[in-house]
Amino acid sequence: MMKKAGLIIIGGIAAIIALTNVGPLISLIICLAILYYSFKQLLKTDNTGAKITWAIIVLVALMASVSHVPAILGLVAAYIVYLVYKKWNGDKKTRNEESSDPFANFEKQWANLKK
């Protein structure tokens, strides 16, 4: 029971943190996409003026991406929510395992014999 309460508390806190960081996560994804596209264009172009322009765009996108580092807390919180969910559902599977209690095994065998 205490284990379930701890999972609820940890999962709730992590869910709140993940939900509050959805906006910064979306912004981080957009900045990384711009960074990726502009870096690819920088490597592709041969014109010096275009290289300078793409390099400036790469630097601005890189600075914007670095400023969104706290959004990584949202990713960590989402992962914690996933682990709590996995642990919560994992407890149900362990209960169905056969116990080593001889009386429980006797009851199971007796039920099988009656059939």
mmCIF file of C-alpha atoms in Angstrom:
data_model
loop_
_atom_site.group_PDB
_atom_site.id
_atom_site.type_symbol
_atom_site.label_atom_id
_atom_site.label_comp_id
_atom_site.label_asym_id
_atom_site.label_seq_id
_atom_site.Cartn_x
_atom_site.Cartn_y
_atom_site.Cartn_z
ATOM 1 C CA MET A 1 0.000 0.000 0.000
ATOM 2 C CA MET A 2 2.824 2.418 0.858
ATOM 3 C CA LYS A 3 4.523 1.473 -2.389
ATOM 4 C CA LYS A 4 1.426 2.442 -4.375
ATOM 5 C CA ALA A 5 1.153 5.749 -2.511
ATOM 6 C CA GLY A 6 4.781 6.523 -3.298
ATOM 7 C CA LEU A 7 4.220 5.688 -6.947
ATOM 8 C CA ILE A 8 1.176 7.977 -7.047
ATOM 9 C CA ILE A 9 3.110 10.857 -5.474
ATOM 10 C CA ILE A 10 6.169 10.444 -7.708
ATOM 11 C CA GLY A 11 4.032 9.955 -10.807
ATOM 12 C CA GLY A 12 1.888 12.976 -9.990
ATOM 13 C CA ILE A 13 4.841 15.280 -9.470
ATOM 14 C CA ALA A 14 6.534 14.016 -12.647
ATOM 15 C CA ALA A 15 3.310 14.434 -14.635
ATOM 16 C CA ILE A 16 2.922 18.025 -13.461
ATOM 17 C CA ILE A 17 6.533 18.802 -14.408
ATOM 18 C CA ALA A 18 6.098 17.135 -17.804
ATOM 19 C CA LEU A 19 2.892 19.040 -18.516
ATOM 20 C CA THR A 20 4.393 22.388 -17.556
ATOM 21 C CA ASN A 21 7.292 21.799 -19.949
ATOM 22 C CA VAL A 22 5.244 20.922 -23.034
ATOM 23 C CA GLY A 23 5.599 24.432 -24.495
ATOM 24 C CA PRO A 24 9.383 24.600 -24.056
ATOM 25 C CA LEU A 25 9.671 21.068 -25.462
ATOM 26 C CA ILE A 26 7.801 22.058 -28.623
ATOM 27 C CA SER A 27 9.963 25.164 -28.926
ATOM 28 C CA LEU A 28 13.114 23.069 -28.459
ATOM 29 C CA ILE A 29 12.007 20.663 -31.194
ATOM 30 C CA ILE A 30 11.385 23.576 -33.579
ATOM 31 C CA CYS A 31 14.793 25.111 -32.791
ATOM 32 C CA LEU A 32 16.539 21.782 -33.334
ATOM 33 C CA ALA A 33 14.737 21.303 -36.658
ATOM 34 C CA ILE A 34 15.844 24.762 -37.810
ATOM 35 C CA LEU A 35 19.376 24.007 -36.643
ATOM 36 C CA TYR A 36 19.442 20.705 -38.517
ATOM 37 C CA TYR A 37 18.037 22.159 -41.745
ATOM 38 C CA SER A 38 20.325 25.212 -41.702
ATOM 39 C CA PHE A 39 23.406 23.092 -40.943
ATOM 40 C CA LYS A 40 22.577 20.802 -43.886
ATOM 41 C CA GLN A 41 22.197 23.877 -46.124
ATOM 42 C CA LEU A 42 25.493 25.282 -44.818
ATOM 43 C CA LEU A 43 27.315 22.114 -45.833
ATOM 44 C CA LYS A 44 25.567 21.997 -49.214
ATOM 45 C CA THR A 45 26.192 25.535 -50.460
ATOM 46 C CA ASP A 46 29.329 26.736 -52.266
ATOM 47 C CA ASN A 47 28.617 30.467 -52.309
ATOM 48 C CA THR A 48 30.549 32.470 -49.678
ATOM 49 C CA GLY A 49 27.675 34.862 -48.977
ATOM 50 C CA ALA A 50 25.247 31.970 -48.560
ATOM 51 C CA LYS A 51 27.706 30.191 -46.256
ATOM 52 C CA ILE A 52 27.924 33.276 -44.044
ATOM 53 C CA THR A 53 24.134 33.593 -43.963
ATOM 54 C CA TRP A 54 23.627 29.924 -43.132
ATOM 55 C CA ALA A 55 26.398 30.086 -40.492
ATOM 56 C CA ILE A 56 24.619 33.003 -38.801
ATOM 57 C CA ILE A 57 21.329 31.071 -38.880
ATOM 58 C CA VAL A 58 23.106 28.016 -37.433
ATOM 59 C CA LEU A 59 24.566 30.080 -34.594
ATOM 60 C CA VAL A 60 21.221 31.716 -33.768
ATOM 61 C CA ALA A 61 19.432 28.349 -33.821
ATOM 62 C CA LEU A 62 22.186 26.816 -31.672
ATOM 63 C CA MET A 63 21.884 29.600 -29.082
ATOM 64 C CA ALA A 64 18.099 29.236 -29.078
ATOM 65 C CA SER A 65 18.400 25.474 -28.615
ATOM 66 C CA VAL A 66 20.865 25.847 -25.752
ATOM 67 C CA SER A 67 18.532 28.284 -24.030
ATOM 68 C CA HIS A 68 15.839 25.571 -23.993
ATOM 69 C CA VAL A 69 17.940 23.117 -21.994
ATOM 70 C CA PRO A 70 15.517 23.250 -19.025
ATOM 71 C CA ALA A 71 12.948 21.655 -21.332
ATOM 72 C CA ILE A 72 15.005 18.486 -20.964
ATOM 73 C CA LEU A 73 13.571 18.302 -17.447
ATOM 74 C CA GLY A 74 10.234 17.760 -19.159
ATOM 75 C CA LEU A 75 11.671 14.798 -21.048
ATOM 76 C CA VAL A 76 13.101 13.351 -17.846
ATOM 77 C CA ALA A 77 9.767 13.846 -16.083
ATOM 78 C CA ALA A 78 7.898 12.152 -18.943
ATOM 79 C CA TYR A 79 10.308 9.223 -18.689
ATOM 80 C CA ILE A 80 9.694 9.010 -14.931
ATOM 81 C CA VAL A 81 5.941 8.954 -15.575
ATOM 82 C CA TYR A 82 6.544 6.088 -18.007
ATOM 83 C CA LEU A 83 8.605 4.186 -15.425
ATOM 84 C CA VAL A 84 5.928 4.703 -12.758
ATOM 85 C CA TYR A 85 3.248 3.472 -15.173
ATOM 86 C CA LYS A 86 5.374 0.447 -16.047
ATOM 87 C CA LYS A 87 6.026 -0.304 -12.365
ATOM 88 C CA TRP A 88 2.333 0.117 -11.512
ATOM 89 C CA ASN A 89 1.324 -2.418 -14.164
ATOM 90 C CA GLY A 90 4.257 -4.693 -13.312
ATOM 91 C CA ASP A 91 2.944 -5.216 -9.773
ATOM 92 C CA LYS A 92 -0.184 -6.922 -11.104
ATOM 93 C CA LYS A 93 1.902 -9.489 -12.954
ATOM 94 C CA THR A 94 3.921 -10.425 -9.897
ATOM 95 C CA ARG A 95 0.788 -11.170 -7.882
ATOM 96 C CA ASN A 96 -0.305 -13.830 -10.350
ATOM 97 C CA GLU A 97 2.901 -15.807 -9.934
ATOM 98 C CA GLU A 98 2.686 -19.025 -7.980
ATOM 99 C CA SER A 99 3.692 -18.652 -4.396
ATOM 100 C CA SER A 100 5.969 -21.067 -2.599
ATOM 101 C CA ASP A 101 3.437 -21.444 0.227
ATOM 102 C CA PRO A 102 2.640 -25.181 0.484
ATOM 103 C CA PHE A 103 -0.931 -24.529 1.592
ATOM 104 C CA ALA A 104 -1.642 -22.351 -1.432
ATOM 105 C CA ASN A 105 -0.204 -25.029 -3.712
ATOM 106 C CA PHE A 106 -2.317 -27.651 -1.922
ATOM 107 C CA GLU A 107 -5.477 -25.625 -2.501
ATOM 108 C CA LYS A 108 -4.617 -25.270 -6.180
ATOM 109 C CA GLN A 109 -3.936 -28.994 -6.582
ATOM 110 C CA TRP A 110 -7.135 -29.859 -4.688
ATOM 111 C CA ALA A 111 -9.139 -27.615 -7.021
ATOM 112 C CA ASN A 112 -7.558 -29.359 -10.008
ATOM 113 C CA LEU A 113 -8.415 -32.800 -8.609
ATOM 114 C CA LYS A 114 -12.072 -31.831 -8.133
ATOM 115 C CA LYS A 115 -12.375 -31.011 -11.823
#
